Tab-separated table of C-alpha atoms in Angstrom:
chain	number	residue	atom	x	y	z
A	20	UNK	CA	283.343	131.365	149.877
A	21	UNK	CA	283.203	131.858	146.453
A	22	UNK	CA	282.036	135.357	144.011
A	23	UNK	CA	279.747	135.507	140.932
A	24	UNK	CA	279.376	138.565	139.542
A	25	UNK	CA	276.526	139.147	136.636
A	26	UNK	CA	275.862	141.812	134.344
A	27	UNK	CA	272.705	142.648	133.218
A	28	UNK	CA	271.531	145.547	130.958
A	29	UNK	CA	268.653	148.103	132.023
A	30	UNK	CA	265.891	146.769	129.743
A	31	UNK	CA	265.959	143.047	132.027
A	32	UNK	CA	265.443	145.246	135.465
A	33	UNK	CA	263.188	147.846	133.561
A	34	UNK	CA	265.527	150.582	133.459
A	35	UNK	CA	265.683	152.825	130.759
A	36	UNK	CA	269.905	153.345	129.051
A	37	UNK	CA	271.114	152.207	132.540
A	38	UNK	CA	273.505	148.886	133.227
A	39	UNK	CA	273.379	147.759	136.670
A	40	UNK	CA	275.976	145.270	138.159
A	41	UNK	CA	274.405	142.481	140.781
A	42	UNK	CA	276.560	140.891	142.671
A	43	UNK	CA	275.818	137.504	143.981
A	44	UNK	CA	277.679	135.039	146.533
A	45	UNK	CA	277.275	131.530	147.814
A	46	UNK	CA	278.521	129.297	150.083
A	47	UNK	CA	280.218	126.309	148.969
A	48	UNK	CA	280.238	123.460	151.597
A	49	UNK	CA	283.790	121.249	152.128
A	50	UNK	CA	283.212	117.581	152.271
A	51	UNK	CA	285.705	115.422	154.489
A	52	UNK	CA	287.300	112.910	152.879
A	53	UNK	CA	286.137	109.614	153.686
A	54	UNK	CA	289.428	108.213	154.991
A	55	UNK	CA	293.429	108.807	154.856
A	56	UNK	CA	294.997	110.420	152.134
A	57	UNK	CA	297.755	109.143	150.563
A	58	UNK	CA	301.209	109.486	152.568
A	59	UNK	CA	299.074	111.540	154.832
A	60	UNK	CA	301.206	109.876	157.819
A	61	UNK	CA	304.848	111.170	156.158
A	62	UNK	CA	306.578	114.408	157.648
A	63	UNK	CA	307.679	116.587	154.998
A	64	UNK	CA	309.461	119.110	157.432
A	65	UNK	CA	312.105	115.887	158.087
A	66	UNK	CA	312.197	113.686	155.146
A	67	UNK	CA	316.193	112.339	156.256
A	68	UNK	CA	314.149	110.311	158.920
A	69	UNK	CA	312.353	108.146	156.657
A	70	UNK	CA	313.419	104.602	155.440
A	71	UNK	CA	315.649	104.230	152.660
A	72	UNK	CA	314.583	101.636	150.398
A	73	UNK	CA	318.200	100.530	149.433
A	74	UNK	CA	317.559	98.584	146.290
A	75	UNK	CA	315.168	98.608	143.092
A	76	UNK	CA	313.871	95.506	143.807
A	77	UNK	CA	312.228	96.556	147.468
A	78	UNK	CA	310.886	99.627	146.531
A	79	UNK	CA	309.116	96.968	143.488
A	80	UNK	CA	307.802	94.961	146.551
A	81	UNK	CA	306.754	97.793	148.751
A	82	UNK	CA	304.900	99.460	145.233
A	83	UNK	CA	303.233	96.695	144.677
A	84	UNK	CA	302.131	95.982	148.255
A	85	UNK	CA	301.401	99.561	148.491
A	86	UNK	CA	298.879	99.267	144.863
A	87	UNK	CA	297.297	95.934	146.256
A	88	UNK	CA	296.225	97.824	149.724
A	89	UNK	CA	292.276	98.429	149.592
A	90	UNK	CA	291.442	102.225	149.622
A	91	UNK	CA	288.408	104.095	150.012
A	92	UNK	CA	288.486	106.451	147.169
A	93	UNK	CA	287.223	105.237	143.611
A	94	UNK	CA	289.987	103.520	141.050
A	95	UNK	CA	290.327	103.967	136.809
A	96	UNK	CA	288.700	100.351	136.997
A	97	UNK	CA	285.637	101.147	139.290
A	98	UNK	CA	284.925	103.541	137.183
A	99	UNK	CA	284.977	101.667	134.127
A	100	UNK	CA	283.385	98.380	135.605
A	101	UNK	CA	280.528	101.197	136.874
A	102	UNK	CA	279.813	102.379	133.194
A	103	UNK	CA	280.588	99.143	131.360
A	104	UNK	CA	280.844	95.713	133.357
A	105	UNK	CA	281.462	93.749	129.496
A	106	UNK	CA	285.116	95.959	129.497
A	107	UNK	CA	286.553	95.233	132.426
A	108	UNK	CA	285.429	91.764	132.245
A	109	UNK	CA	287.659	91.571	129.068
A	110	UNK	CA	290.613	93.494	130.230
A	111	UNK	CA	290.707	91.054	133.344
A	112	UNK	CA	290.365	88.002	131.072
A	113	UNK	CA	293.036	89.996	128.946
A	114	UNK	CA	295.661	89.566	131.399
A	115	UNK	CA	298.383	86.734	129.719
A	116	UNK	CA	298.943	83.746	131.797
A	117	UNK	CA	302.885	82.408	131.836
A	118	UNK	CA	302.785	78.900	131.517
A	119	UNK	CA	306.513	78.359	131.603
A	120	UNK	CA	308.762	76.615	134.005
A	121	UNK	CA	309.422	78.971	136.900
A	122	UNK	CA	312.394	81.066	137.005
A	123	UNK	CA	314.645	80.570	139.773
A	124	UNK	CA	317.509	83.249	140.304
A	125	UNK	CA	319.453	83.630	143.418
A	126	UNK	CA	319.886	86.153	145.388
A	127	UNK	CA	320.896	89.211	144.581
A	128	UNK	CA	323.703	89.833	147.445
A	129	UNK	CA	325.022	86.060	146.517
A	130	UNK	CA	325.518	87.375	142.843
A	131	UNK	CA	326.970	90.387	144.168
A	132	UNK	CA	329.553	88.606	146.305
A	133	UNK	CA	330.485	86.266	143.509
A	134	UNK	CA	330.937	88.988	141.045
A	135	UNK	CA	332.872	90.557	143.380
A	136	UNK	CA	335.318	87.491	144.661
A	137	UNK	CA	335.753	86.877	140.963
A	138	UNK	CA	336.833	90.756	140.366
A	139	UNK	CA	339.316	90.321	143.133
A	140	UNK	CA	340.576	86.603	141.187
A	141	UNK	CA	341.069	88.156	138.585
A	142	UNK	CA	343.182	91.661	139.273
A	143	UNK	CA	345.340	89.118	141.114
A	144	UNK	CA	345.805	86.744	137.514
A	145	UNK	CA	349.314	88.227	136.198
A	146	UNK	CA	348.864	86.761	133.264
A	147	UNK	CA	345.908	87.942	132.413
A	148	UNK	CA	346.983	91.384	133.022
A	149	UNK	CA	349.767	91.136	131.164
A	150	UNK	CA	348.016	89.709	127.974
A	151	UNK	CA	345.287	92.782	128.416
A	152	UNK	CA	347.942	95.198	128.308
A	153	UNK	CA	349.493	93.580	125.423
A	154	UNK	CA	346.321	93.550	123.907
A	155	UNK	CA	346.443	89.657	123.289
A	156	UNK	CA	343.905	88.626	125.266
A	157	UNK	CA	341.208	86.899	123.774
A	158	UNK	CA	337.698	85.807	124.690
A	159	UNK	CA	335.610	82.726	124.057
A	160	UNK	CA	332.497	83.257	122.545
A	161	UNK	CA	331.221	79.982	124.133
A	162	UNK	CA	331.784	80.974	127.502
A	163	UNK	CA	330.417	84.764	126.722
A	164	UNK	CA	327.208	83.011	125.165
A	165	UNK	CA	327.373	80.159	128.094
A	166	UNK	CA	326.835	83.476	131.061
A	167	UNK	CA	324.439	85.443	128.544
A	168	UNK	CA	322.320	82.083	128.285
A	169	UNK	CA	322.858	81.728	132.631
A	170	UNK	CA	321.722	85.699	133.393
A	171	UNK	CA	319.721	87.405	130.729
A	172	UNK	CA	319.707	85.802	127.720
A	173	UNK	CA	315.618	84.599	128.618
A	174	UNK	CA	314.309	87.694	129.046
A	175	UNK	CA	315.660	88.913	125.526
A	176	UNK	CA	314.532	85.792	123.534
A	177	UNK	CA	311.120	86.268	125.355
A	178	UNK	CA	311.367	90.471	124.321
A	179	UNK	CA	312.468	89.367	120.942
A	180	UNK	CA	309.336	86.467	120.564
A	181	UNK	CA	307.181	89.139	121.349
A	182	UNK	CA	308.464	91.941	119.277
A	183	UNK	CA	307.986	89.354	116.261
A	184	UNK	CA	304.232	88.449	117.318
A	185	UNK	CA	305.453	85.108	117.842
A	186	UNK	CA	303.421	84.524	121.179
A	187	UNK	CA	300.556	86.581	119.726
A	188	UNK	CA	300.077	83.372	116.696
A	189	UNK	CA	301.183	80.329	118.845
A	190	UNK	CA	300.086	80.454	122.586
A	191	UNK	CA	297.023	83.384	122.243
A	192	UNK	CA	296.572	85.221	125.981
A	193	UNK	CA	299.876	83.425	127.280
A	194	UNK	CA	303.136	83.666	127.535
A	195	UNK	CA	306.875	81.163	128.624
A	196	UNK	CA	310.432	82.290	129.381
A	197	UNK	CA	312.802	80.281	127.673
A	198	UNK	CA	315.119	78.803	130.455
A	199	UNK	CA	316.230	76.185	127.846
A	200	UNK	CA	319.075	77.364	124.679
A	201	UNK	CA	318.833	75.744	121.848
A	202	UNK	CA	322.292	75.076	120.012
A	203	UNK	CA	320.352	74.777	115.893
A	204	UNK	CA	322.735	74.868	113.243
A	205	UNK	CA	321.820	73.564	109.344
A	206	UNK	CA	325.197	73.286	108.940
A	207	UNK	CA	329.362	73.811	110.225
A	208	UNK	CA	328.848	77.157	108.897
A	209	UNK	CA	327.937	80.004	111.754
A	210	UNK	CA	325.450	82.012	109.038
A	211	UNK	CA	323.302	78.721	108.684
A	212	UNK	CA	322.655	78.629	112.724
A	213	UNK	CA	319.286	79.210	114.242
A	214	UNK	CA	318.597	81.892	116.255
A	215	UNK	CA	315.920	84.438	117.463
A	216	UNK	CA	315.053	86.065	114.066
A	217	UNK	CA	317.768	85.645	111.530
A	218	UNK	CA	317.153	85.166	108.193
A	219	UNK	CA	317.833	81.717	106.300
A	220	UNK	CA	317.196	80.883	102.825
A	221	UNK	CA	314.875	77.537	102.119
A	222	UNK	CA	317.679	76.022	100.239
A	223	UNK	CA	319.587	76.555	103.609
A	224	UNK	CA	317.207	74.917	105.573
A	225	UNK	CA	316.767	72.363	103.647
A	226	UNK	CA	317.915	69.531	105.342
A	227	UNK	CA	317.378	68.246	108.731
A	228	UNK	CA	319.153	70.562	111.550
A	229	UNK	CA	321.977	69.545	113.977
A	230	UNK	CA	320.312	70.428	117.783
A	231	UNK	CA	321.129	70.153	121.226
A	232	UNK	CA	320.366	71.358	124.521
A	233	UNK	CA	320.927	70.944	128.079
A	234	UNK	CA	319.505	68.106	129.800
A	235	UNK	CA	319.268	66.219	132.929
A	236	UNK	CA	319.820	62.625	132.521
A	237	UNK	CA	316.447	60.595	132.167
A	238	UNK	CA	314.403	63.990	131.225
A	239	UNK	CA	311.924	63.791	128.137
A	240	UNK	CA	311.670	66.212	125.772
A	241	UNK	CA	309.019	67.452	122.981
A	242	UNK	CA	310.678	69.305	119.993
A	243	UNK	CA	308.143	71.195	117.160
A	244	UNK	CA	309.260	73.450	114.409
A	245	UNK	CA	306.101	75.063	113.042
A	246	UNK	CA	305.300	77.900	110.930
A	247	UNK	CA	302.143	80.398	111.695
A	248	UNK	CA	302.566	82.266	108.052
A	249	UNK	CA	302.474	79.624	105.732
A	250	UNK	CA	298.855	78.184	105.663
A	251	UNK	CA	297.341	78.312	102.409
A	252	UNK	CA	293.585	78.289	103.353
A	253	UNK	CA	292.951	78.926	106.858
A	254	UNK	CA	295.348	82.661	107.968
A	255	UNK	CA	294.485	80.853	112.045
A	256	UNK	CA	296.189	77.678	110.959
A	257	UNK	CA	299.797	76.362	110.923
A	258	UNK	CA	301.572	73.697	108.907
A	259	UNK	CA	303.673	71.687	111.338
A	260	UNK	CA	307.288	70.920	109.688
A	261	UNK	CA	308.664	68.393	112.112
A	262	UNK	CA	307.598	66.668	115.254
A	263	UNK	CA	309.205	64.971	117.665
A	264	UNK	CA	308.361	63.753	120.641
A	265	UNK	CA	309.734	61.538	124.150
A	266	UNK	CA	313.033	62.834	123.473
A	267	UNK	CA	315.502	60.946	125.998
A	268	UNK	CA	317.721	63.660	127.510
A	269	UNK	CA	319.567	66.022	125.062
A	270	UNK	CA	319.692	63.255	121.970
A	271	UNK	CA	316.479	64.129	119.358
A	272	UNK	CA	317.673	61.225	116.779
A	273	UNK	CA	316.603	58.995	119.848
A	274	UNK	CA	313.067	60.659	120.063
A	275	UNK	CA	309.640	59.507	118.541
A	276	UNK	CA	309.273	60.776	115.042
A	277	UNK	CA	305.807	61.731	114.966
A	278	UNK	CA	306.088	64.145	112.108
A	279	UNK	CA	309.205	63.752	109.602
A	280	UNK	CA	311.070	66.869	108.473
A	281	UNK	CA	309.600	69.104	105.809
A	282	UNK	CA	311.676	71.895	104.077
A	283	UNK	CA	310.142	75.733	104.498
A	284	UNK	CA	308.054	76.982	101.047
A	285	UNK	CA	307.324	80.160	101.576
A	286	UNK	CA	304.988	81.085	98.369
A	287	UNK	CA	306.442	83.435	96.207
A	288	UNK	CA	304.953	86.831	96.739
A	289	UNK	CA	304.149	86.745	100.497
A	290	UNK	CA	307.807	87.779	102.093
A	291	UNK	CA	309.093	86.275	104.912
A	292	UNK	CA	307.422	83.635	106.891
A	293	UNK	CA	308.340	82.627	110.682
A	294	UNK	CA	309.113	79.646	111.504
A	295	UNK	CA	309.637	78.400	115.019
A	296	UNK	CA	311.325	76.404	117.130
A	297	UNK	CA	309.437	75.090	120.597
A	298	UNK	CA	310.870	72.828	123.159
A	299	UNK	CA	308.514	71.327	125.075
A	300	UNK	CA	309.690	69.889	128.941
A	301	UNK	CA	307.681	66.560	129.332
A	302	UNK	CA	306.837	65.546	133.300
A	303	UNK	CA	306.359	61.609	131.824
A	304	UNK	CA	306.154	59.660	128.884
A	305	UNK	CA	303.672	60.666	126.410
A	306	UNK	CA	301.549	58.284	123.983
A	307	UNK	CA	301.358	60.755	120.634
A	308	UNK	CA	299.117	58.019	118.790
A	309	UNK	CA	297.276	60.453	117.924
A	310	UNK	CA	299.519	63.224	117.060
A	311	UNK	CA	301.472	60.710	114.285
A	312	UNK	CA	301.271	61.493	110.846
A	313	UNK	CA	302.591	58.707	107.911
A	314	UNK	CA	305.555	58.446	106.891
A	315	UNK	CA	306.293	59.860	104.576
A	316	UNK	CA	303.895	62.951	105.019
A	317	UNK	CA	303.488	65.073	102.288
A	318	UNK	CA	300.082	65.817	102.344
A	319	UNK	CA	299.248	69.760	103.418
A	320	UNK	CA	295.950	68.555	105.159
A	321	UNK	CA	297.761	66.662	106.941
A	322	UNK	CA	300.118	68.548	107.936
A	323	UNK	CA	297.764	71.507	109.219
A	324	UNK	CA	298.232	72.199	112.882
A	325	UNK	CA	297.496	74.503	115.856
A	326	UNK	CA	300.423	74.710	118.443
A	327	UNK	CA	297.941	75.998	121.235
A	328	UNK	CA	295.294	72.632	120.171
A	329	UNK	CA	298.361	70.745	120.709
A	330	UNK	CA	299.795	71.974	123.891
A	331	UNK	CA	295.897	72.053	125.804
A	332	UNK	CA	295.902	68.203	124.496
A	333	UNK	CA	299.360	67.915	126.913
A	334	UNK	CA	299.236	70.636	128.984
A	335	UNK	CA	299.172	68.214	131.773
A	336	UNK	CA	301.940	66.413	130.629
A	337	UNK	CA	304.303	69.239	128.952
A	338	UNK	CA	305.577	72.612	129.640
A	339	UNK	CA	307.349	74.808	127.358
A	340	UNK	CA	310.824	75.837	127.947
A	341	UNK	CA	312.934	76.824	124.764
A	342	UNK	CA	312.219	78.703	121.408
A	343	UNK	CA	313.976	79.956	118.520
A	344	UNK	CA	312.855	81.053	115.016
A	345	UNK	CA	314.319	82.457	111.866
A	346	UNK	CA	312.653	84.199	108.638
A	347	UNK	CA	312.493	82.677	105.137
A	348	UNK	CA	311.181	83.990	102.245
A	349	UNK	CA	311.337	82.295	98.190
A	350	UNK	CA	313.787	81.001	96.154
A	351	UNK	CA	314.319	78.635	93.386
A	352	UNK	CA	314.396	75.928	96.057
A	353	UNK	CA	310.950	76.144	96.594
A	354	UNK	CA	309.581	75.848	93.624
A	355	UNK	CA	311.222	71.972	93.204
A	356	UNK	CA	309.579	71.527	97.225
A	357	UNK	CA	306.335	72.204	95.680
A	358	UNK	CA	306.629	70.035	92.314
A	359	UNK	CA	308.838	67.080	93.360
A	360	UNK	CA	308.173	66.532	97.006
A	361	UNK	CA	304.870	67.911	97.787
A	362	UNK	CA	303.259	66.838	94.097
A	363	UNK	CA	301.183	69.701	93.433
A	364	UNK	CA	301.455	73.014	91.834
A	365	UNK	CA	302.929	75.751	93.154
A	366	UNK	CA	301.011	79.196	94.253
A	367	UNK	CA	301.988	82.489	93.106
A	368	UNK	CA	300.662	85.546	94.880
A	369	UNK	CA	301.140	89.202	93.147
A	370	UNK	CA	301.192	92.157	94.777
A	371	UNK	CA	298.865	94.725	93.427
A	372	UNK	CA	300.047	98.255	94.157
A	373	UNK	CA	297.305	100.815	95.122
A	374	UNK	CA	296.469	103.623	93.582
A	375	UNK	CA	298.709	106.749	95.313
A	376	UNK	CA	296.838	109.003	97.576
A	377	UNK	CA	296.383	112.561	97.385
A	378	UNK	CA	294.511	114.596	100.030
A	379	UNK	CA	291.406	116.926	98.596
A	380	UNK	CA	292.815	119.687	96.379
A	381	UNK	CA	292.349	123.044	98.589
A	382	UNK	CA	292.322	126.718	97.051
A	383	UNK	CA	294.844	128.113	98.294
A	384	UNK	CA	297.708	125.768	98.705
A	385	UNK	CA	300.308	126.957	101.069
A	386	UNK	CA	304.160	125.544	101.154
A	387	UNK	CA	303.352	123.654	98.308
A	388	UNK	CA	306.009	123.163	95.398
A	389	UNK	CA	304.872	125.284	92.063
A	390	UNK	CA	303.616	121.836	90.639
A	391	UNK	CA	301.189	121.184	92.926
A	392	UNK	CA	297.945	120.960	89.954
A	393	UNK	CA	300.005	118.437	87.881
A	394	UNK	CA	298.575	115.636	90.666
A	395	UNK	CA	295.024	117.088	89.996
A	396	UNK	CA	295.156	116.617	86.884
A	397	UNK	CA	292.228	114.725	84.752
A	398	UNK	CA	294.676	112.391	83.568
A	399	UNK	CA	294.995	113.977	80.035
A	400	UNK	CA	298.447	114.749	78.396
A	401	UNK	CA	299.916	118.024	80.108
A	402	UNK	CA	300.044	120.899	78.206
A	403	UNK	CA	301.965	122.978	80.633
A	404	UNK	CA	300.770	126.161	79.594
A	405	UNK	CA	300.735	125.675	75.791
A	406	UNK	CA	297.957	126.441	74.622
């Protein structure tokens, strides 16, 4: 039962100077709700007798079997699809799609028990303790970068790809982990390696990388570097920079050159352009008549591309399953790409500054330094209070 309470003066009830309070009720029915509540069945007065969910990854399962359980009250998205159907519709078809190889990982008690075998292995290694305490132990970087590669190394080049919009521009609405490492150097020197974001100069990249990669004997590969920044007309289009496809195991000298190498020319005055790495998995030989350019290629309408055209041509055929990219931006080296190799003149974009912004001039400024007019000014010479 709830109370209203009203006051009215004495000209509404026809009272001469007289106030008057009213006092009203109601009765306010309770409706049932239509089924269970949530955790309705729990006993708070003896929450030790409940099951323990032990590990992350079970209370993960039991959340999401617990989300995907029908329930009779209303969700967000029954409300939305209620007041517009054309929304939801779009967040559903919103959803990415991962059109990678699956991941396999083993279990997590196995990993546990090897971890722990190999802690035990190791504490038992008198060698290696003494060296530790001597403080000459030292650690390859091959093997650090082999377990990184083995255990989480995917999941942050996939974080990384996306941080950099890189599966926004290739593969729109879908996503790949990359199970695959790619080993790209430009040369002996570690600063001219390839890897998830680094910068290289076009000078650097010049030539035609050094790669490898695991591979099973007999597999077929598809390698692409592309770059989604570089298109001169079209801002949806790409300019492919090398192609090659039906790899034989690890060896890309052995593959079909369907598109020959091309140095980066990023035009001056656009900053750094991406330009990406993607290793394709093939499930059988592929015939890319129709993907060859000539040879030599130096023609840019030639050379314009669309990784997602070209993997839904495959898709059938070819999964993807390693990526790497660095940023370039111009130098000198780009210039003689455009004049020598490509033939043609070279673009020269100029970035125009805009005017600064000030917000609308109040009154009364407050907190504002004691030159706060000059910016208001009508752009004649300041007198600053000669006059």
């Amino acid at each position: 039962m709830a109370l209203r309470t009203a006051l009215r003066t004495g000209a509404d009830l026809g009272v001469n100077n007289a106030r008057t309070f009213i006092t009203t009720a109601f009765l306010r029915r309770l409706v049932p709700p239509l089924g269970p509540m949530p955790n309705e069945e729990l006993d708070s007065t003896d929450l030790e007798s409940l099951e323990k969910y032990r590990s992350y990854t079970r209370y993960l399962r039991k959340a999401e079997e617990a989300r995907n359980k029908p329930a009779w009250w209303k969700t967000y998205r029954s409300y939305v699809e209620k007041q517009d159907p054309e929304h939801v519709s779009c967040v559903t078809a919103a959803e990415k799609v991962d059109i990678g190889l699956p991941y396999l990982r083993q279990s997590r008690l196995k990993e546990v028990k090897e971890r722990t075998q190999l802690m035990k292995d190791k504490k038992k290694d008198a060698e290696l303790e003494r060296a530790s305490r001597l403080r000459t132990l030292k650690v390859s970087l091959e093997r650090v970068q082999e377990e990184w590669g083995k255990s989480s190394g995917p999941f942050h080049i996939k974080r990384l790809a996306e941080h950099y919009g890189v599966f926004r521009d290739l593969f729109p609405m879908a996503h790949f982990l990359p199970q695959v490492l790619m080993q790209i150097s430009y040369s002996q020197d570690n600063g001219t390696q390839v890897h998830y974001g680094n910068r290289l100069t076009p000078t650097e990249a010049a030539s035609v990388p050094q790669i490898s990669f695991e591979a099973e004997e007999g597999s077929l590969w598809t390698l692409m570097l592309t770059c989604p920044d570089e298109h001169l007309l079209d801002n949806e289009a790409e300019y492919v920079h090398w192609l090659v496809g039906n790899i034989p195991g690890g060896s890309v000298q052995a593959g079909e050159e369907l598109c020959h190498y091309l140095p980066p020319f990023p035009a001056k005055g656009t900053g750094f352009h991406r330009y990406v790495y993607v290793l394709f998995k093939q499930e059988a030989r592929i015939d890319f008549q129709e993907d060859v350019r000539t040879t030599p290629c130096l023609s840019l309408a030639e050379r314009s591309f669309k990784t997602l055209d070209f993997y839904r041509k495959h898709q059938e055929a070819m999964t993807p399953a390693g990526l790497a990219f660095f940023q370039s931006q111009w130098d000198d080296s780009v210039s003689d790409t455009f004049h020598h190799t490509l033939n043609m003149r070279e673009p020269v974009f100029e970035f125009i500054r805009p005017p600064v912004y000030h917000p609308p001039q109040v009154k009364h400024p407050h907190r504002q330094p004691l030159r706060y007019l000059d910016r208001y000014r009508n752009g004649k010479e300041h007198t600053y209070g000669i006059y």
